[in-house]
Short mmCIF file of N, CA, C and O in Angstrom, two decimals:
data_model
loop_
_atom_site.label_atom_id
_atom_site.label_comp_id
_atom_site.label_asym_id
_atom_site.label_seq_id
_atom_site.Cartn_x
_atom_site.Cartn_y
_atom_site.Cartn_z
N MET A 1 8.11 -82.62 29.73
CA MET A 1 7.22 -83.78 29.80
C MET A 1 6.21 -83.62 30.94
O MET A 1 5.10 -84.10 30.83
N THR A 2 6.60 -82.92 31.99
CA THR A 2 5.69 -82.68 33.11
C THR A 2 4.45 -81.93 32.63
O THR A 2 3.33 -82.24 33.05
N GLU A 3 4.67 -80.95 31.76
CA GLU A 3 3.57 -80.17 31.20
C GLU A 3 2.59 -81.06 30.43
O GLU A 3 1.38 -80.92 30.54
N ILE A 4 3.12 -82.01 29.67
CA ILE A 4 2.29 -82.93 28.89
C ILE A 4 1.51 -83.86 29.82
O ILE A 4 0.31 -84.07 29.63
N LYS A 5 2.17 -84.40 30.83
CA LYS A 5 1.49 -85.29 31.78
C LYS A 5 0.37 -84.56 32.49
O LYS A 5 -0.71 -85.11 32.70
N GLN A 6 0.60 -83.31 32.86
CA GLN A 6 -0.44 -82.49 33.50
C GLN A 6 -1.61 -82.29 32.54
O GLN A 6 -2.76 -82.45 32.93
N PHE A 7 -1.32 -81.96 31.30
CA PHE A 7 -2.35 -81.76 30.27
C PHE A 7 -3.19 -83.03 30.11
O PHE A 7 -4.41 -82.98 30.11
N LEU A 8 -2.52 -84.18 29.99
CA LEU A 8 -3.24 -85.44 29.80
C LEU A 8 -4.04 -85.84 31.04
O LEU A 8 -5.10 -86.45 30.93
N SER A 9 -3.56 -85.49 32.23
CA SER A 9 -4.26 -85.85 33.46
C SER A 9 -5.60 -85.12 33.57
O SER A 9 -6.49 -85.55 34.31
N GLU A 10 -5.77 -84.04 32.84
CA GLU A 10 -7.00 -83.25 32.89
C GLU A 10 -8.09 -83.75 31.94
O GLU A 10 -9.19 -83.20 31.91
N ILE A 11 -7.81 -84.80 31.18
CA ILE A 11 -8.81 -85.36 30.27
C ILE A 11 -9.85 -86.11 31.10
O ILE A 11 -9.51 -86.97 31.91
N ASP A 12 -11.13 -85.76 30.89
CA ASP A 12 -12.22 -86.35 31.68
C ASP A 12 -12.52 -87.79 31.31
O ASP A 12 -12.78 -88.62 32.17
N ASN A 13 -12.54 -88.08 30.03
CA ASN A 13 -12.91 -89.40 29.53
C ASN A 13 -11.74 -90.38 29.74
O ASN A 13 -10.65 -90.17 29.22
N ASP A 14 -11.98 -91.44 30.53
CA ASP A 14 -10.91 -92.38 30.87
C ASP A 14 -10.33 -93.09 29.66
O ASP A 14 -9.12 -93.30 29.57
N THR A 15 -11.18 -93.47 28.70
CA THR A 15 -10.70 -94.12 27.48
C THR A 15 -9.84 -93.17 26.68
O THR A 15 -8.76 -93.53 26.22
N ARG A 16 -10.30 -91.93 26.53
CA ARG A 16 -9.55 -90.93 25.78
C ARG A 16 -8.21 -90.65 26.47
O ARG A 16 -7.17 -90.51 25.82
N LYS A 17 -8.22 -90.60 27.79
CA LYS A 17 -6.98 -90.36 28.55
C LYS A 17 -5.99 -91.50 28.33
O LYS A 17 -4.83 -91.28 28.03
N SER A 18 -6.47 -92.72 28.44
CA SER A 18 -5.62 -93.89 28.23
C SER A 18 -5.09 -93.92 26.80
O SER A 18 -3.90 -94.15 26.56
N ASP A 19 -5.97 -93.68 25.84
CA ASP A 19 -5.57 -93.65 24.42
C ASP A 19 -4.54 -92.56 24.15
O ASP A 19 -3.61 -92.75 23.37
N ALA A 20 -4.69 -91.41 24.80
CA ALA A 20 -3.74 -90.31 24.62
C ALA A 20 -2.35 -90.71 25.12
O ALA A 20 -1.34 -90.39 24.48
N HIS A 21 -2.29 -91.41 26.22
CA HIS A 21 -1.00 -91.88 26.74
C HIS A 21 -0.37 -92.89 25.77
O HIS A 21 0.85 -92.86 25.54
N ILE A 22 -1.19 -93.75 25.21
CA ILE A 22 -0.70 -94.74 24.24
C ILE A 22 -0.19 -94.02 22.98
O ILE A 22 0.88 -94.34 22.47
N LEU A 23 -0.96 -93.05 22.48
CA LEU A 23 -0.54 -92.28 21.31
C LEU A 23 0.77 -91.54 21.57
O LEU A 23 1.64 -91.48 20.69
N LEU A 24 0.91 -91.00 22.75
CA LEU A 24 2.14 -90.31 23.13
C LEU A 24 3.34 -91.24 22.96
O LEU A 24 4.34 -90.89 22.34
N THR A 25 3.21 -92.44 23.46
CA THR A 25 4.28 -93.44 23.37
C THR A 25 4.53 -93.85 21.92
O THR A 25 5.68 -93.89 21.47
N ILE A 26 3.46 -94.16 21.20
CA ILE A 26 3.59 -94.61 19.81
C ILE A 26 4.27 -93.55 18.95
O ILE A 26 5.21 -93.83 18.22
N LEU A 27 3.77 -92.31 19.03
CA LEU A 27 4.29 -91.26 18.14
C LEU A 27 5.71 -90.84 18.51
O LEU A 27 6.49 -90.49 17.63
N GLU A 28 6.06 -90.91 19.77
CA GLU A 28 7.45 -90.63 20.15
C GLU A 28 8.36 -91.71 19.59
O GLU A 28 9.41 -91.43 19.01
N GLU A 29 7.92 -92.96 19.71
CA GLU A 29 8.71 -94.09 19.22
C GLU A 29 8.85 -94.06 17.69
O GLU A 29 9.94 -94.18 17.15
N VAL A 30 7.74 -93.87 17.01
CA VAL A 30 7.72 -93.91 15.54
C VAL A 30 8.47 -92.72 14.94
O VAL A 30 9.18 -92.86 13.95
N SER A 31 8.31 -91.55 15.56
CA SER A 31 8.92 -90.34 14.99
C SER A 31 10.39 -90.17 15.37
O SER A 31 11.15 -89.57 14.62
N GLY A 32 10.75 -90.65 16.55
CA GLY A 32 12.10 -90.43 17.05
C GLY A 32 12.29 -89.05 17.67
O GLY A 32 13.39 -88.68 18.05
N TYR A 33 11.20 -88.28 17.78
CA TYR A 33 11.24 -86.94 18.35
C TYR A 33 10.62 -86.94 19.75
O TYR A 33 9.67 -87.68 20.00
N LYS A 34 11.12 -86.08 20.61
CA LYS A 34 10.54 -85.88 21.94
C LYS A 34 9.27 -85.04 21.78
O LYS A 34 9.22 -84.11 20.97
N PRO A 35 8.24 -85.35 22.56
CA PRO A 35 6.99 -84.59 22.47
C PRO A 35 7.10 -83.21 23.13
O PRO A 35 7.92 -83.00 24.02
N TYR A 36 6.27 -82.29 22.64
CA TYR A 36 6.14 -80.97 23.26
C TYR A 36 4.70 -80.53 23.13
O TYR A 36 3.96 -80.96 22.24
N LEU A 37 4.28 -79.68 24.04
CA LEU A 37 2.91 -79.20 24.07
C LEU A 37 2.84 -77.81 23.47
O LEU A 37 3.62 -76.93 23.82
N THR A 38 1.93 -77.64 22.52
CA THR A 38 1.68 -76.34 21.92
C THR A 38 0.17 -76.13 21.91
O THR A 38 -0.53 -76.74 21.12
N GLY A 39 -0.33 -75.36 22.86
CA GLY A 39 -1.77 -75.22 23.02
C GLY A 39 -2.36 -76.54 23.49
O GLY A 39 -1.94 -77.07 24.51
N SER A 40 -3.29 -77.09 22.72
CA SER A 40 -3.90 -78.38 23.06
C SER A 40 -3.40 -79.49 22.14
O SER A 40 -4.04 -80.52 22.00
N ILE A 41 -2.27 -79.25 21.50
CA ILE A 41 -1.69 -80.21 20.56
C ILE A 41 -0.35 -80.68 21.10
O ILE A 41 0.47 -79.88 21.54
N ILE A 42 -0.13 -81.99 21.02
CA ILE A 42 1.16 -82.56 21.39
C ILE A 42 1.89 -82.85 20.09
O ILE A 42 1.45 -83.67 19.28
N GLY A 43 2.99 -82.14 19.88
CA GLY A 43 3.75 -82.24 18.64
C GLY A 43 5.03 -83.02 18.82
O GLY A 43 5.54 -83.17 19.93
N PHE A 44 5.54 -83.50 17.70
CA PHE A 44 6.80 -84.25 17.65
C PHE A 44 7.61 -83.71 16.48
O PHE A 44 7.15 -83.74 15.34
N GLY A 45 8.81 -83.22 16.77
CA GLY A 45 9.62 -82.63 15.72
C GLY A 45 9.03 -81.32 15.25
O GLY A 45 7.98 -80.88 15.71
N GLN A 46 9.72 -80.68 14.33
CA GLN A 46 9.23 -79.41 13.80
C GLN A 46 9.82 -79.20 12.41
O GLN A 46 10.94 -79.61 12.13
N TYR A 47 9.03 -78.58 11.55
CA TYR A 47 9.51 -78.21 10.22
C TYR A 47 9.03 -76.80 9.91
O TYR A 47 8.06 -76.32 10.48
N HIS A 48 9.74 -76.17 9.00
CA HIS A 48 9.39 -74.82 8.56
C HIS A 48 8.72 -74.91 7.19
O HIS A 48 9.20 -75.62 6.32
N TYR A 49 7.61 -74.21 7.03
CA TYR A 49 6.93 -74.20 5.74
C TYR A 49 6.82 -72.77 5.24
O TYR A 49 6.85 -71.82 6.02
N GLN A 50 6.73 -72.65 3.92
CA GLN A 50 6.50 -71.35 3.30
C GLN A 50 5.65 -71.56 2.06
O GLN A 50 5.98 -72.35 1.18
N TYR A 51 4.51 -70.88 2.03
CA TYR A 51 3.61 -70.96 0.88
C TYR A 51 4.05 -69.99 -0.21
O TYR A 51 4.81 -69.06 0.05
N GLU A 52 3.54 -70.21 -1.42
CA GLU A 52 3.85 -69.31 -2.52
C GLU A 52 3.41 -67.88 -2.22
O GLU A 52 4.00 -66.93 -2.71
N SER A 53 2.38 -67.73 -1.39
CA SER A 53 1.88 -66.40 -1.02
C SER A 53 2.88 -65.65 -0.14
O SER A 53 2.73 -64.45 0.09
N GLY A 54 3.88 -66.38 0.37
CA GLY A 54 4.86 -65.77 1.26
C GLY A 54 4.60 -66.08 2.73
O GLY A 54 5.45 -65.88 3.58
N ARG A 55 3.39 -66.55 3.02
CA ARG A 55 3.06 -66.94 4.40
C ARG A 55 3.96 -68.10 4.80
O ARG A 55 4.15 -69.05 4.04
N GLU A 56 4.50 -68.03 6.02
CA GLU A 56 5.37 -69.09 6.48
C GLU A 56 5.21 -69.30 7.99
O GLU A 56 4.64 -68.46 8.68
N GLY A 57 5.73 -70.41 8.46
CA GLY A 57 5.65 -70.71 9.88
C GLY A 57 6.29 -72.04 10.19
O GLY A 57 6.90 -72.68 9.32
N ASP A 58 6.16 -72.45 11.43
CA ASP A 58 6.69 -73.73 11.89
C ASP A 58 5.53 -74.58 12.37
O ASP A 58 4.55 -74.07 12.92
N SER A 59 5.66 -75.89 12.15
CA SER A 59 4.60 -76.82 12.52
C SER A 59 5.23 -78.14 12.94
O SER A 59 6.34 -78.46 12.51
N PRO A 60 4.52 -78.93 13.75
CA PRO A 60 5.05 -80.25 14.10
C PRO A 60 5.14 -81.16 12.88
O PRO A 60 4.34 -81.05 11.95
N VAL A 61 6.10 -82.07 12.91
CA VAL A 61 6.25 -83.08 11.86
C VAL A 61 5.05 -84.04 11.91
O VAL A 61 4.51 -84.43 10.89
N ILE A 62 4.64 -84.40 13.11
CA ILE A 62 3.45 -85.20 13.36
C ILE A 62 2.94 -84.79 14.73
O ILE A 62 3.73 -84.34 15.57
N ALA A 63 1.64 -84.87 14.96
CA ALA A 63 1.08 -84.39 16.22
C ALA A 63 -0.26 -85.06 16.48
O ALA A 63 -0.84 -85.70 15.60
N PHE A 64 -0.75 -84.87 17.72
CA PHE A 64 -2.12 -85.30 18.02
C PHE A 64 -2.72 -84.39 19.08
O PHE A 64 -2.01 -83.69 19.81
N SER A 65 -4.05 -84.43 19.13
CA SER A 65 -4.78 -83.68 20.14
C SER A 65 -5.92 -84.55 20.67
O SER A 65 -6.71 -85.07 19.89
N PRO A 66 -5.98 -84.72 21.99
CA PRO A 66 -7.08 -85.48 22.59
C PRO A 66 -8.29 -84.57 22.81
O PRO A 66 -8.51 -84.07 23.90
N ARG A 67 -9.04 -84.35 21.77
CA ARG A 67 -10.21 -83.47 21.86
C ARG A 67 -11.36 -84.18 22.58
O ARG A 67 -11.36 -85.39 22.74
N LYS A 68 -12.35 -83.40 22.94
CA LYS A 68 -13.50 -83.94 23.69
C LYS A 68 -14.25 -85.01 22.87
O LYS A 68 -14.63 -86.05 23.39
N GLN A 69 -14.46 -84.76 21.58
CA GLN A 69 -15.24 -85.68 20.75
C GLN A 69 -14.42 -86.83 20.18
O GLN A 69 -14.97 -87.89 19.91
N ASN A 70 -13.12 -86.60 19.94
CA ASN A 70 -12.30 -87.65 19.35
C ASN A 70 -10.82 -87.31 19.49
O ASN A 70 -10.47 -86.22 19.89
N LEU A 71 -10.01 -88.27 19.16
CA LEU A 71 -8.57 -88.04 19.06
C LEU A 71 -8.29 -87.58 17.64
O LEU A 71 -8.86 -88.13 16.69
N VAL A 72 -7.46 -86.58 17.50
CA VAL A 72 -7.10 -86.10 16.17
C VAL A 72 -5.59 -86.27 16.01
O VAL A 72 -4.82 -85.77 16.82
N VAL A 73 -5.20 -87.00 14.96
CA VAL A 73 -3.78 -87.16 14.65
C VAL A 73 -3.52 -86.35 13.38
O VAL A 73 -4.24 -86.47 12.39
N TYR A 74 -2.51 -85.50 13.46
CA TYR A 74 -2.17 -84.63 12.34
C TYR A 74 -1.07 -85.29 11.52
O TYR A 74 0.08 -85.38 11.95
N ILE A 75 -1.45 -85.78 10.35
CA ILE A 75 -0.55 -86.41 9.38
C ILE A 75 -0.26 -85.35 8.33
O ILE A 75 -1.07 -85.11 7.43
N MET A 76 0.86 -84.67 8.46
CA MET A 76 1.11 -83.44 7.71
C MET A 76 1.10 -83.58 6.18
O MET A 76 0.61 -82.69 5.51
N PRO A 77 1.59 -84.68 5.60
CA PRO A 77 1.54 -84.73 4.13
C PRO A 77 0.15 -85.08 3.58
O PRO A 77 -0.04 -85.14 2.38
N GLY A 78 -0.83 -85.31 4.46
CA GLY A 78 -2.14 -85.75 4.00
C GLY A 78 -2.15 -87.25 3.78
O GLY A 78 -1.25 -87.96 4.24
N PHE A 79 -3.15 -87.75 3.07
CA PHE A 79 -3.36 -89.20 3.02
C PHE A 79 -3.29 -89.82 1.63
O PHE A 79 -3.50 -91.02 1.48
N ASN A 80 -2.99 -89.02 0.61
CA ASN A 80 -2.94 -89.55 -0.76
C ASN A 80 -1.99 -90.72 -0.90
O ASN A 80 -2.26 -91.67 -1.63
N GLU A 81 -0.86 -90.66 -0.21
CA GLU A 81 0.15 -91.72 -0.31
C GLU A 81 -0.21 -92.97 0.48
O GLU A 81 0.46 -93.99 0.37
N PHE A 82 -1.26 -92.89 1.29
CA PHE A 82 -1.56 -93.98 2.23
C PHE A 82 -2.88 -94.69 1.94
O PHE A 82 -3.39 -95.42 2.80
N GLU A 83 -3.45 -94.49 0.75
CA GLU A 83 -4.77 -95.05 0.44
C GLU A 83 -4.83 -96.56 0.64
O GLU A 83 -5.81 -97.07 1.19
N SER A 84 -3.81 -97.29 0.22
CA SER A 84 -3.84 -98.74 0.37
C SER A 84 -3.79 -99.14 1.84
O SER A 84 -4.45 -100.11 2.25
N LEU A 85 -3.04 -98.41 2.65
CA LEU A 85 -2.98 -98.70 4.09
C LEU A 85 -4.28 -98.33 4.80
O LEU A 85 -4.71 -99.03 5.73
N LEU A 86 -4.91 -97.26 4.37
CA LEU A 86 -6.15 -96.82 5.01
C LEU A 86 -7.25 -97.87 4.93
O LEU A 86 -8.10 -97.96 5.82
N LYS A 87 -7.22 -98.69 3.90
CA LYS A 87 -8.23 -99.74 3.73
C LYS A 87 -8.21 -100.74 4.89
O LYS A 87 -9.21 -101.36 5.20
N ASN A 88 -7.05 -100.87 5.52
CA ASN A 88 -6.89 -101.84 6.62
C ASN A 88 -6.73 -101.17 7.98
O ASN A 88 -6.41 -101.86 8.95
N LEU A 89 -6.96 -99.88 8.06
CA LEU A 89 -6.74 -99.15 9.30
C LEU A 89 -7.83 -99.40 10.34
O LEU A 89 -7.55 -99.48 11.52
N GLY A 90 -9.07 -99.51 9.90
CA GLY A 90 -10.17 -99.69 10.86
C GLY A 90 -11.18 -98.58 10.71
O GLY A 90 -11.41 -98.05 9.62
N LYS A 91 -11.76 -98.16 11.84
CA LYS A 91 -12.82 -97.15 11.85
C LYS A 91 -12.22 -95.77 12.16
O LYS A 91 -11.60 -95.58 13.20
N TYR A 92 -12.43 -94.81 11.24
CA TYR A 92 -11.86 -93.47 11.37
C TYR A 92 -12.58 -92.54 10.40
O TYR A 92 -13.35 -92.99 9.55
N LYS A 93 -12.30 -91.25 10.51
CA LYS A 93 -12.73 -90.24 9.54
C LYS A 93 -11.50 -89.43 9.17
O LYS A 93 -10.56 -89.32 9.96
N LEU A 94 -11.53 -88.85 7.98
CA LEU A 94 -10.40 -88.06 7.50
C LEU A 94 -10.78 -86.62 7.24
O LEU A 94 -11.88 -86.33 6.78
N GLY A 95 -9.83 -85.73 7.52
CA GLY A 95 -9.84 -84.36 7.05
C GLY A 95 -8.65 -84.25 6.11
O GLY A 95 -8.02 -85.26 5.79
N LYS A 96 -8.30 -83.05 5.69
CA LYS A 96 -7.18 -82.89 4.75
C LYS A 96 -5.89 -83.51 5.30
O LYS A 96 -5.23 -84.28 4.62
N SER A 97 -5.53 -83.16 6.53
CA SER A 97 -4.35 -83.73 7.17
C SER A 97 -4.68 -84.29 8.55
O SER A 97 -3.79 -84.52 9.36
N CYS A 98 -5.96 -84.50 8.82
CA CYS A 98 -6.40 -84.95 10.13
C CYS A 98 -7.03 -86.34 10.06
O CYS A 98 -7.86 -86.63 9.20
N LEU A 99 -6.60 -87.18 10.99
CA LEU A 99 -7.18 -88.50 11.17
C LEU A 99 -7.99 -88.43 12.46
O LEU A 99 -7.43 -88.21 13.54
N TYR A 100 -9.30 -88.57 12.35
CA TYR A 100 -10.19 -88.49 13.50
C TYR A 100 -10.50 -89.91 13.98
O TYR A 100 -11.00 -90.74 13.20
N ILE A 101 -10.21 -90.16 15.25
CA ILE A 101 -10.37 -91.49 15.82
C ILE A 101 -11.25 -91.38 17.06
O ILE A 101 -10.99 -90.54 17.94
N ASN A 102 -12.25 -92.24 17.15
CA ASN A 102 -13.08 -92.26 18.35
C ASN A 102 -12.31 -92.89 19.51
O ASN A 102 -12.23 -92.34 20.60
N LYS A 103 -11.73 -94.06 19.26
CA LYS A 103 -10.90 -94.74 20.27
C LYS A 103 -9.90 -95.64 19.55
O LYS A 103 -10.16 -96.13 18.45
N LEU A 104 -8.75 -95.83 20.16
CA LEU A 104 -7.68 -96.60 19.51
C LEU A 104 -8.08 -98.04 19.25
O LEU A 104 -7.58 -98.64 18.31
N SER A 105 -8.98 -98.58 20.05
CA SER A 105 -9.41 -99.97 19.82
C SER A 105 -10.16 -100.12 18.50
O SER A 105 -10.36 -101.24 18.03
N ASP A 106 -10.54 -99.01 17.87
CA ASP A 106 -11.18 -99.05 16.54
C ASP A 106 -10.16 -99.26 15.42
O ASP A 106 -10.55 -99.47 14.28
N LEU A 107 -8.86 -99.14 15.75
CA LEU A 107 -7.82 -99.16 14.72
C LEU A 107 -6.98 -100.42 14.78
O LEU A 107 -6.80 -101.03 15.83
N ASN A 108 -6.41 -100.74 13.62
CA ASN A 108 -5.33 -101.72 13.55
C ASN A 108 -4.07 -100.90 13.85
O ASN A 108 -3.62 -100.11 13.03
N LEU A 109 -3.50 -101.07 15.05
CA LEU A 109 -2.39 -100.23 15.48
C LEU A 109 -1.13 -100.44 14.65
O LEU A 109 -0.33 -99.52 14.49
N ASP A 110 -0.94 -101.64 14.11
CA ASP A 110 0.22 -101.86 13.24
C ASP A 110 0.14 -101.00 12.00
O ASP A 110 1.13 -100.41 11.56
N VAL A 111 -1.06 -100.91 11.42
CA VAL A 111 -1.26 -100.07 10.24
C VAL A 111 -1.11 -98.60 10.61
O VAL A 111 -0.48 -97.83 9.88
N PHE A 112 -1.64 -98.21 11.76
CA PHE A 112 -1.50 -96.83 12.22
C PHE A 112 -0.03 -96.46 12.38
O PHE A 112 0.40 -95.38 11.96
N LYS A 113 0.74 -97.34 12.98
CA LYS A 113 2.17 -97.08 13.17
C LYS A 113 2.88 -96.94 11.82
O LYS A 113 3.75 -96.08 11.66
N GLU A 114 2.50 -97.75 10.86
CA GLU A 114 3.14 -97.68 9.54
C GLU A 114 2.79 -96.36 8.84
O GLU A 114 3.66 -95.72 8.25
N ILE A 115 1.54 -95.94 8.91
CA ILE A 115 1.14 -94.65 8.32
C ILE A 115 1.91 -93.52 9.00
O ILE A 115 2.44 -92.63 8.33
N SER A 116 2.01 -93.57 10.31
CA SER A 116 2.73 -92.54 11.06
C SER A 116 4.21 -92.53 10.68
O SER A 116 4.79 -91.46 10.45
N ARG A 117 4.82 -93.69 10.61
CA ARG A 117 6.23 -93.80 10.26
C ARG A 117 6.49 -93.25 8.85
O ARG A 117 7.41 -92.47 8.63
N LEU A 118 5.64 -93.63 7.90
CA LEU A 118 5.80 -93.16 6.53
C LEU A 118 5.56 -91.65 6.42
O LEU A 118 6.22 -90.97 5.63
N SER A 119 4.64 -91.13 7.21
CA SER A 119 4.37 -89.70 7.23
C SER A 119 5.60 -88.93 7.70
O SER A 119 6.02 -87.95 7.09
N VAL A 120 6.20 -89.39 8.80
CA VAL A 120 7.41 -88.75 9.33
C VAL A 120 8.54 -88.84 8.31
O VAL A 120 9.25 -87.87 8.05
N GLN A 121 8.68 -90.01 7.71
CA GLN A 121 9.73 -90.22 6.70
C GLN A 121 9.54 -89.24 5.53
O GLN A 121 10.50 -88.63 5.06
N TYR A 122 8.31 -89.09 5.06
CA TYR A 122 8.01 -88.16 3.98
C TYR A 122 8.41 -86.73 4.37
O TYR A 122 9.05 -86.01 3.59
N MET A 123 8.04 -86.33 5.57
CA MET A 123 8.35 -84.98 6.02
C MET A 123 9.86 -84.77 6.11
O MET A 123 10.37 -83.72 5.71
N GLN A 124 10.58 -85.75 6.60
CA GLN A 124 12.03 -85.64 6.72
C GLN A 124 12.71 -85.58 5.35
O GLN A 124 13.74 -84.92 5.21
N GLN A 125 12.14 -86.24 4.37
CA GLN A 125 12.72 -86.23 3.03
C GLN A 125 12.40 -84.95 2.26
O GLN A 125 13.12 -84.58 1.34
N ASN A 126 11.33 -84.27 2.65
CA ASN A 126 10.88 -83.11 1.88
C ASN A 126 11.03 -81.77 2.58
O ASN A 126 10.81 -80.72 1.97
N TYR A 127 11.36 -81.79 3.87
CA TYR A 127 11.53 -80.57 4.65
C TYR A 127 12.73 -80.73 5.56
O TYR A 127 13.11 -81.84 5.90
N GLN A 128 13.26 -79.61 5.98
CA GLN A 128 14.32 -79.65 6.98
C GLN A 128 13.65 -79.74 8.35
O GLN A 128 13.10 -78.76 8.84
N CYS A 129 13.67 -80.92 8.91
CA CYS A 129 13.00 -81.16 10.19
C CYS A 129 14.02 -81.09 11.31
O CYS A 129 15.18 -81.45 11.15
N LYS A 130 13.55 -80.61 12.44
CA LYS A 130 14.41 -80.52 13.61
C LYS A 130 13.66 -80.97 14.85
O LYS A 130 12.43 -81.06 14.83
N THR A 131 14.39 -81.23 15.90
CA THR A 131 13.78 -81.72 17.13
C THR A 131 13.22 -80.59 17.94
O THR A 131 13.52 -79.44 17.76
#
């Protein structure tokens, strides 16, 4: 955890730094996993994946990165299952498995927590997840 606190202390933007601390708390609570730092990503839990091509690896069950331009939350199953919730989430942009957020005050945090919880639940039901 010391490594994560050090990483977060180096964020220049005060809003982004504060939001990153809040995300750390939310995602630890929602996922039930302890956070760990991997590069510039804070992950929670881990699962093993293997593609049909044979490529395989390990990835966080859910994660976030406080990037310079925005906060990125990695929702591993993507967003197809969450379309009805996304309508009430607030202001954001989507990638395939990335939720791009300018600041947490742009979001309905209850909806964000529900999407995060359901994402973790999906991963636990479909993959062997570990701490």
